[in-house]
Amino acid sequence: MTIRVLLLADTHLGYDLPLRPRVRRRRRGPDFFANTRSALASARRGEVDLVVHGGDLLYRSKVPSELVRLALEPLLEVADRGTPVVLVPGNHERSAIPYPLLAAHSHLHVFDHPKIIEIDVSGLRVGLAGFPCERNGIRRRFGSLLADTGWAPGRYDLGLLCLHQTVEGATVGPSDFVFRSGADIIPGRRIPTGFAAVLSGHIHRHQVLTRDLAGADLAAPVFYPGSVERTSAAERDEAKGFLVIEFDCDRSSGGRVAGWEFRRLPARPMIDLEIGDRPTSDPAGWLRSRLRALDPDAVVRVRVTAEPDEAMHGALRAASLRELALPTQTVEVSWPRRTRGNT
């Protein structure tokens, strides 16, 4: 029998979404909620057997209870229909879901400590081993944390390891930086046998790792769905989405990957608008024409690369930019280090 798992991660709900905004402007917070709900649509329709959220549900740990309620709501809607949902607290939650009683549900399972979550899927035993994000020295502690879960191969028709960590070989950023070694990186050779796959959040670029840096096959592939929206300019060229993975069950091996599909989500375009030493008698008009020539749905980073004169400085103030840009755009200013300004 094949089991279908939906994997999403790094939703960062609550980012740029004050509950009582003092300024009216296009905010990015609704984008993250909309893409989270879109990612879970197939689960709400009953098209998968299990949902795993790989961590960083929230954008930070100290948030009001109302935001936690709103962030959990899309997962609870899936759980309400009887589909099991597994959640790994990430580093942005400081390894614990705030107001944990809000997550109390018979079909929502949280890795609040190292453990195994056992789920029955049509008579098949699925074992998910995992633990909250280890923010200090996972390289040293990985083996002991896995042992603390009580994991032993051969007990489940499908075995999955759920994390919110960096595994060596993962890449990020426009320069394709590769994580190779360090206290917060799991060596590929440490992934044990008995798992069909490792399902992880934390790395915002979608990728699937199958070999370590020496070229040896991993004992189980590592799946990163990536974040559901672009969180920084470093992700401007990355596709955003989630994964649906199919597994063949086999108790002797812990199962195997039968196939997988990356499903894209509609991430907003990110565009840099560079402001250097540009003499002009009408800086506000110049900025207006440049901003309004860009994609109307863009997240625009105005990069100030030279000290602006007084007139340009005034045009770059937050209130002025809200007037100059299209109301559907989101605009922020990146100042040079020597220049102080309101971003």
Short mmCIF file of C-alpha atoms in Angstrom, two decimals:
data_model
loop_
_atom_site.label_atom_id
_atom_site.label_comp_id
_atom_site.label_asym_id
_atom_site.label_seq_id
_atom_site.Cartn_x
_atom_site.Cartn_y
_atom_site.Cartn_z
CA MET A 1 0.00 0.00 0.00
CA THR A 2 1.14 3.55 -0.73
CA ILE A 3 0.92 6.31 1.89
CA ARG A 4 0.80 9.94 0.73
CA VAL A 5 2.40 12.58 2.96
CA LEU A 6 2.08 16.34 2.50
CA LEU A 7 5.16 18.19 3.76
CA LEU A 8 5.29 21.94 4.29
CA ALA A 9 7.50 24.08 6.50
CA ASP A 10 8.70 27.57 7.39
CA THR A 11 5.34 29.28 7.12
CA HIS A 12 6.50 32.10 9.45
CA LEU A 13 2.93 33.11 10.22
CA GLY A 14 2.56 36.49 11.87
CA TYR A 15 5.39 38.13 9.96
CA ASP A 16 4.39 41.70 9.04
CA LEU A 17 0.90 41.13 10.41
CA PRO A 18 0.17 43.27 13.48
CA LEU A 19 -3.19 42.48 15.04
CA ARG A 20 -3.83 46.21 15.52
CA PRO A 21 -1.98 47.99 12.68
CA ARG A 22 -1.37 51.71 13.14
CA VAL A 23 -0.55 52.31 9.47
CA ARG A 24 -2.58 51.22 6.46
CA ARG A 25 -0.33 49.71 3.79
CA ARG A 26 0.11 46.51 1.81
CA ARG A 27 1.52 43.99 4.26
CA ARG A 28 3.18 40.67 3.62
CA GLY A 29 1.52 38.80 6.46
CA PRO A 30 -1.59 37.76 4.49
CA ASP A 31 0.66 36.29 1.76
CA PHE A 32 2.10 33.76 4.23
CA PHE A 33 -1.35 32.79 5.51
CA ALA A 34 -2.77 32.49 1.97
CA ASN A 35 0.06 30.22 0.80
CA THR A 36 -0.19 28.09 3.93
CA ARG A 37 -3.87 27.52 3.28
CA SER A 38 -3.19 26.83 -0.40
CA ALA A 39 -0.56 24.25 0.53
CA LEU A 40 -3.06 22.44 2.75
CA ALA A 41 -5.93 22.47 0.24
CA SER A 42 -5.34 18.90 -0.93
CA ALA A 43 -5.24 17.74 2.69
CA ARG A 44 -8.58 19.42 3.36
CA ARG A 45 -9.96 17.53 0.35
CA GLY A 46 -8.75 14.24 1.82
CA GLU A 47 -6.16 13.57 -0.88
CA VAL A 48 -3.29 12.73 1.51
CA ASP A 49 -2.97 10.38 4.46
CA LEU A 50 -0.74 12.52 6.67
CA VAL A 51 0.48 16.12 6.97
CA VAL A 52 3.89 17.04 8.40
CA HIS A 53 4.77 20.65 9.19
CA GLY A 54 8.56 20.86 9.40
CA GLY A 55 8.73 23.80 11.79
CA ASP A 56 8.77 27.58 12.06
CA LEU A 57 5.00 27.71 12.04
CA LEU A 58 5.35 31.19 13.58
CA TYR A 59 7.70 34.05 12.81
CA ARG A 60 8.87 34.30 16.42
CA SER A 61 8.23 32.81 19.84
CA LYS A 62 6.77 35.70 21.84
CA VAL A 63 3.44 36.33 20.18
CA PRO A 64 -0.13 36.92 21.39
CA SER A 65 -2.38 33.93 21.89
CA GLU A 66 -4.69 35.18 19.12
CA LEU A 67 -1.90 34.83 16.56
CA VAL A 68 -1.17 31.28 17.74
CA ARG A 69 -4.86 30.46 17.36
CA LEU A 70 -4.91 31.89 13.83
CA ALA A 71 -1.69 30.07 12.87
CA LEU A 72 -2.93 26.71 14.13
CA GLU A 73 -6.34 27.08 12.50
CA PRO A 74 -5.32 25.79 9.01
CA LEU A 75 -3.71 22.71 10.59
CA LEU A 76 -6.67 22.09 12.87
CA GLU A 77 -9.05 22.24 9.91
CA VAL A 78 -7.14 19.28 8.45
CA ALA A 79 -7.08 17.49 11.81
CA ASP A 80 -10.84 18.02 12.18
CA ARG A 81 -11.49 15.85 9.14
CA GLY A 82 -9.49 13.02 10.76
CA THR A 83 -6.23 13.42 8.84
CA PRO A 84 -3.24 13.22 11.22
CA VAL A 85 -1.08 16.34 11.40
CA VAL A 86 2.45 16.32 12.85
CA LEU A 87 4.19 19.57 13.86
CA VAL A 88 7.88 20.12 14.64
CA PRO A 89 8.57 23.29 16.69
CA GLY A 90 11.32 25.27 14.94
CA ASN A 91 13.96 27.77 15.97
CA HIS A 92 11.62 30.73 15.42
CA GLU A 93 9.32 29.27 18.08
CA ARG A 94 12.41 28.66 20.23
CA SER A 95 11.63 24.94 19.99
CA ALA A 96 8.20 25.13 21.64
CA ILE A 97 4.73 26.11 20.44
CA PRO A 98 3.42 29.02 22.57
CA TYR A 99 0.09 28.47 24.34
CA PRO A 100 0.29 24.70 23.75
CA LEU A 101 -3.29 24.12 24.90
CA LEU A 102 -4.42 25.76 21.66
CA ALA A 103 -2.81 22.82 19.83
CA ALA A 104 -4.68 20.20 21.86
CA HIS A 105 -6.42 17.93 19.34
CA SER A 106 -6.56 14.16 18.98
CA HIS A 107 -5.23 14.35 15.41
CA LEU A 108 -2.62 17.12 15.90
CA HIS A 109 0.66 15.77 17.24
CA VAL A 110 3.48 18.09 18.37
CA PHE A 111 7.10 17.07 18.93
CA ASP A 112 7.34 18.87 22.26
CA HIS A 113 10.21 16.55 23.26
CA PRO A 114 12.13 13.68 21.63
CA LYS A 115 9.61 10.91 21.00
CA ILE A 116 7.92 8.64 18.49
CA ILE A 117 4.47 9.50 17.20
CA GLU A 118 2.61 6.36 16.15
CA ILE A 119 -0.20 6.68 13.61
CA ASP A 120 -2.45 4.05 12.07
CA VAL A 121 -3.16 4.52 8.36
CA SER A 122 -5.62 1.95 7.05
CA GLY A 123 -4.17 -0.70 9.34
CA LEU A 124 -0.53 0.16 8.64
CA ARG A 125 1.73 1.33 11.46
CA VAL A 126 3.51 4.61 10.75
CA GLY A 127 6.23 5.67 13.18
CA LEU A 128 7.48 9.26 13.12
CA ALA A 129 10.56 9.90 15.24
CA GLY A 130 11.58 13.46 15.97
CA PHE A 131 12.32 16.26 18.39
CA PRO A 132 12.01 20.05 18.55
CA CYS A 133 14.68 22.12 16.84
CA GLU A 134 17.99 21.71 18.64
CA ARG A 135 19.48 25.21 18.55
CA ASN A 136 22.83 24.41 20.18
CA GLY A 137 25.19 21.74 18.93
CA ILE A 138 23.02 19.35 16.93
CA ARG A 139 26.17 17.82 15.43
CA ARG A 140 27.19 16.62 18.88
CA ARG A 141 23.70 15.86 20.19
CA PHE A 142 21.99 14.27 17.18
CA GLY A 143 22.72 10.69 18.19
CA SER A 144 21.58 11.13 21.77
CA LEU A 145 18.42 13.01 20.78
CA LEU A 146 17.51 10.27 18.31
CA ALA A 147 18.15 7.65 21.01
CA ASP A 148 15.91 9.63 23.39
CA THR A 149 13.01 9.16 20.97
CA GLY A 150 13.20 5.40 21.53
CA TRP A 151 13.55 4.70 17.82
CA ALA A 152 14.33 1.14 16.75
CA PRO A 153 14.10 -0.10 13.14
CA GLY A 154 11.79 -2.93 12.14
CA ARG A 155 8.77 -1.87 14.22
CA TYR A 156 6.83 0.16 11.64
CA ASP A 157 5.51 -0.32 8.15
CA LEU A 158 6.69 3.22 7.43
CA GLY A 159 9.37 5.05 9.39
CA LEU A 160 9.95 8.80 9.06
CA LEU A 161 12.38 11.12 10.82
CA CYS A 162 10.97 14.63 11.35
CA LEU A 163 13.37 17.52 12.01
CA HIS A 164 13.91 21.24 11.82
CA GLN A 165 17.67 21.19 11.24
CA THR A 166 20.43 21.64 8.68
CA VAL A 167 21.90 18.53 7.07
CA GLU A 168 25.27 18.77 5.33
CA GLY A 169 25.00 19.43 1.62
CA ALA A 170 22.00 21.73 1.90
CA THR A 171 22.36 24.90 -0.19
CA VAL A 172 21.03 28.41 0.27
CA GLY A 173 21.28 31.88 -1.22
CA PRO A 174 22.08 33.35 -4.63
CA SER A 175 25.67 32.09 -4.39
CA ASP A 176 24.53 28.50 -3.62
CA PHE A 177 26.29 28.38 -0.28
CA VAL A 178 26.77 24.76 0.84
CA PHE A 179 26.55 23.77 4.50
CA ARG A 180 29.54 21.53 5.11
CA SER A 181 30.52 21.38 8.76
CA GLY A 182 29.83 23.11 12.03
CA ALA A 183 28.17 22.61 15.37
CA ASP A 184 24.68 23.16 13.92
CA ILE A 185 24.98 20.81 10.91
CA ILE A 186 24.09 17.10 10.91
CA PRO A 187 26.63 14.99 8.97
CA GLY A 188 24.90 12.91 6.31
CA ARG A 189 26.58 9.73 7.52
CA ARG A 190 24.79 10.09 10.88
CA ILE A 191 21.37 9.48 9.34
CA PRO A 192 20.54 5.92 10.36
CA THR A 193 18.88 3.11 8.44
CA GLY A 194 15.29 2.16 9.11
CA PHE A 195 13.72 5.40 7.85
CA ALA A 196 12.11 5.83 4.46
CA ALA A 197 12.95 9.55 4.52
CA VAL A 198 13.94 12.53 6.63
CA LEU A 199 11.33 15.32 6.49
CA SER A 200 12.78 18.65 7.56
CA GLY A 201 12.20 22.35 7.70
CA HIS A 202 14.70 25.16 8.41
CA ILE A 203 16.28 25.46 4.94
CA HIS A 204 14.10 27.83 2.90
CA ARG A 205 15.12 26.49 -0.52
CA HIS A 206 13.32 23.37 -1.73
CA GLN A 207 15.79 20.52 -2.26
CA VAL A 208 16.19 16.78 -1.84
CA LEU A 209 19.50 15.46 -0.50
CA THR A 210 20.47 11.90 -1.46
CA ARG A 211 24.28 11.91 -0.98
CA ASP A 212 26.74 13.23 1.55
CA LEU A 213 29.59 15.55 0.63
CA ALA A 214 31.87 12.57 -0.02
CA GLY A 215 29.41 11.25 -2.60
CA ALA A 216 28.13 8.33 -0.50
CA ASP A 217 24.41 7.54 -0.56
CA LEU A 218 22.46 8.69 2.46
CA ALA A 219 20.63 5.98 4.39
CA ALA A 220 17.44 7.95 3.69
CA PRO A 221 16.79 10.95 1.44
CA VAL A 222 16.35 14.33 3.14
CA PHE A 223 13.37 16.33 1.88
CA TYR A 224 13.22 20.11 2.34
CA PRO A 225 9.98 21.66 1.02
CA GLY A 226 11.38 25.18 1.55
CA SER A 227 9.39 28.12 2.86
CA VAL A 228 5.92 28.89 1.54
CA GLU A 229 6.86 32.51 0.72
CA ARG A 230 10.02 34.48 0.11
CA THR A 231 11.30 35.81 3.42
CA SER A 232 14.36 37.77 2.21
CA ALA A 233 15.96 39.12 -0.94
CA ALA A 234 18.32 36.14 -0.90
CA GLU A 235 15.31 34.00 -1.92
CA ARG A 236 14.16 36.24 -4.76
CA ASP A 237 14.86 33.68 -7.50
CA GLU A 238 13.66 30.61 -5.59
CA ALA A 239 10.41 28.79 -6.30
CA LYS A 240 8.23 28.41 -3.21
CA GLY A 241 5.89 25.57 -2.47
CA PHE A 242 5.39 22.26 -0.67
CA LEU A 243 5.85 18.54 -1.27
CA VAL A 244 3.57 15.54 -1.69
CA ILE A 245 5.57 12.35 -1.18
CA GLU A 246 4.38 8.80 -1.80
CA PHE A 247 5.83 5.94 0.22
CA ASP A 248 5.68 2.17 -0.26
CA CYS A 249 5.39 0.45 3.11
CA ASP A 250 7.76 -2.34 4.18
CA ARG A 251 8.33 -3.18 7.83
CA SER A 252 11.68 -4.84 7.21
CA SER A 253 13.20 -1.65 5.79
CA GLY A 254 10.93 1.07 7.17
CA GLY A 255 9.51 1.73 3.72
CA ARG A 256 10.81 3.55 0.68
CA VAL A 257 10.02 6.61 -1.44
CA ALA A 258 7.79 5.67 -4.37
CA GLY A 259 7.67 9.20 -5.83
CA TRP A 260 7.36 12.84 -4.95
CA GLU A 261 6.06 16.09 -6.39
CA PHE A 262 7.01 19.68 -5.61
CA ARG A 263 3.96 21.90 -5.95
CA ARG A 264 4.62 25.59 -6.46
CA LEU A 265 2.86 28.37 -4.62
CA PRO A 266 2.34 31.93 -5.96
CA ALA A 267 5.21 33.75 -4.26
CA ARG A 268 5.32 37.50 -4.81
CA PRO A 269 8.18 38.87 -6.96
CA MET A 270 11.04 40.61 -5.16
CA ILE A 271 12.71 43.52 -6.95
CA ASP A 272 15.65 45.75 -6.01
CA LEU A 273 15.48 49.44 -6.93
CA GLU A 274 18.91 50.98 -6.52
CA ILE A 275 19.26 54.63 -5.50
CA GLY A 276 22.76 55.96 -5.98
CA ASP A 277 24.13 59.46 -6.53
CA ARG A 278 21.33 60.66 -8.82
CA PRO A 279 20.99 64.44 -8.99
CA THR A 280 17.41 65.38 -9.74
CA SER A 281 15.22 68.39 -9.07
CA ASP A 282 12.22 66.16 -8.36
CA PRO A 283 13.31 63.06 -6.40
CA ALA A 284 9.74 62.22 -5.37
CA GLY A 285 8.57 62.28 -8.99
CA TRP A 286 11.57 60.24 -10.07
CA LEU A 287 10.86 57.62 -7.38
CA ARG A 288 7.16 57.53 -8.27
CA SER A 289 7.86 56.81 -11.92
CA ARG A 290 10.40 54.10 -11.09
CA LEU A 291 8.18 52.35 -8.54
CA ARG A 292 5.08 52.44 -10.72
CA ALA A 293 6.96 50.95 -13.65
CA LEU A 294 7.58 47.80 -11.58
CA ASP A 295 5.32 44.78 -11.11
CA PRO A 296 2.25 46.06 -9.23
CA ASP A 297 2.41 43.05 -6.87
CA ALA A 298 6.14 43.35 -6.14
CA VAL A 299 7.96 43.45 -2.85
CA VAL A 300 10.39 46.28 -3.59
CA ARG A 301 13.65 46.85 -1.74
CA VAL A 302 14.90 50.38 -2.34
CA ARG A 303 18.66 50.06 -1.92
CA VAL A 304 20.36 53.34 -1.02
CA THR A 305 23.96 53.03 -2.17
CA ALA A 306 25.08 56.63 -1.67
CA GLU A 307 24.29 59.33 0.86
CA PRO A 308 21.05 60.96 -0.36
CA ASP A 309 20.56 64.72 -0.30
CA GLU A 310 17.87 66.26 1.90
CA ALA A 311 15.18 66.15 -0.78
CA MET A 312 15.81 62.50 -1.63
CA HIS A 313 15.99 61.64 2.06
CA GLY A 314 12.52 63.11 2.50
CA ALA A 315 11.16 61.13 -0.45
CA LEU A 316 12.49 57.95 1.10
CA ARG A 317 10.56 58.33 4.34
CA ALA A 318 8.00 55.63 4.99
CA ALA A 319 4.98 57.92 4.71
CA SER A 320 6.26 59.38 1.44
CA LEU A 321 6.96 55.95 -0.10
CA ARG A 322 3.42 54.84 0.70
CA GLU A 323 2.17 57.73 -1.41
CA LEU A 324 4.64 57.18 -4.25
CA ALA A 325 4.28 53.41 -4.67
CA LEU A 326 1.26 51.54 -5.96
CA PRO A 327 -1.04 50.51 -3.10
CA THR A 328 -0.55 46.83 -4.04
CA GLN A 329 3.24 47.02 -3.64
CA THR A 330 5.24 46.48 -0.47
CA VAL A 331 8.24 48.80 -0.21
CA GLU A 332 11.13 48.82 2.23
CA VAL A 333 14.39 50.80 2.29
CA SER A 334 17.85 49.33 2.72
CA TRP A 335 20.23 52.05 3.89
CA PRO A 336 24.03 51.95 3.73
CA ARG A 337 25.54 51.29 7.14
CA ARG A 338 26.82 54.80 7.53
CA THR A 339 23.37 56.25 6.90
CA ARG A 340 20.67 56.14 9.54
CA GLY A 341 17.09 56.08 8.39
CA ASN A 342 13.68 54.66 9.00
CA THR A 343 13.26 51.36 7.12
#
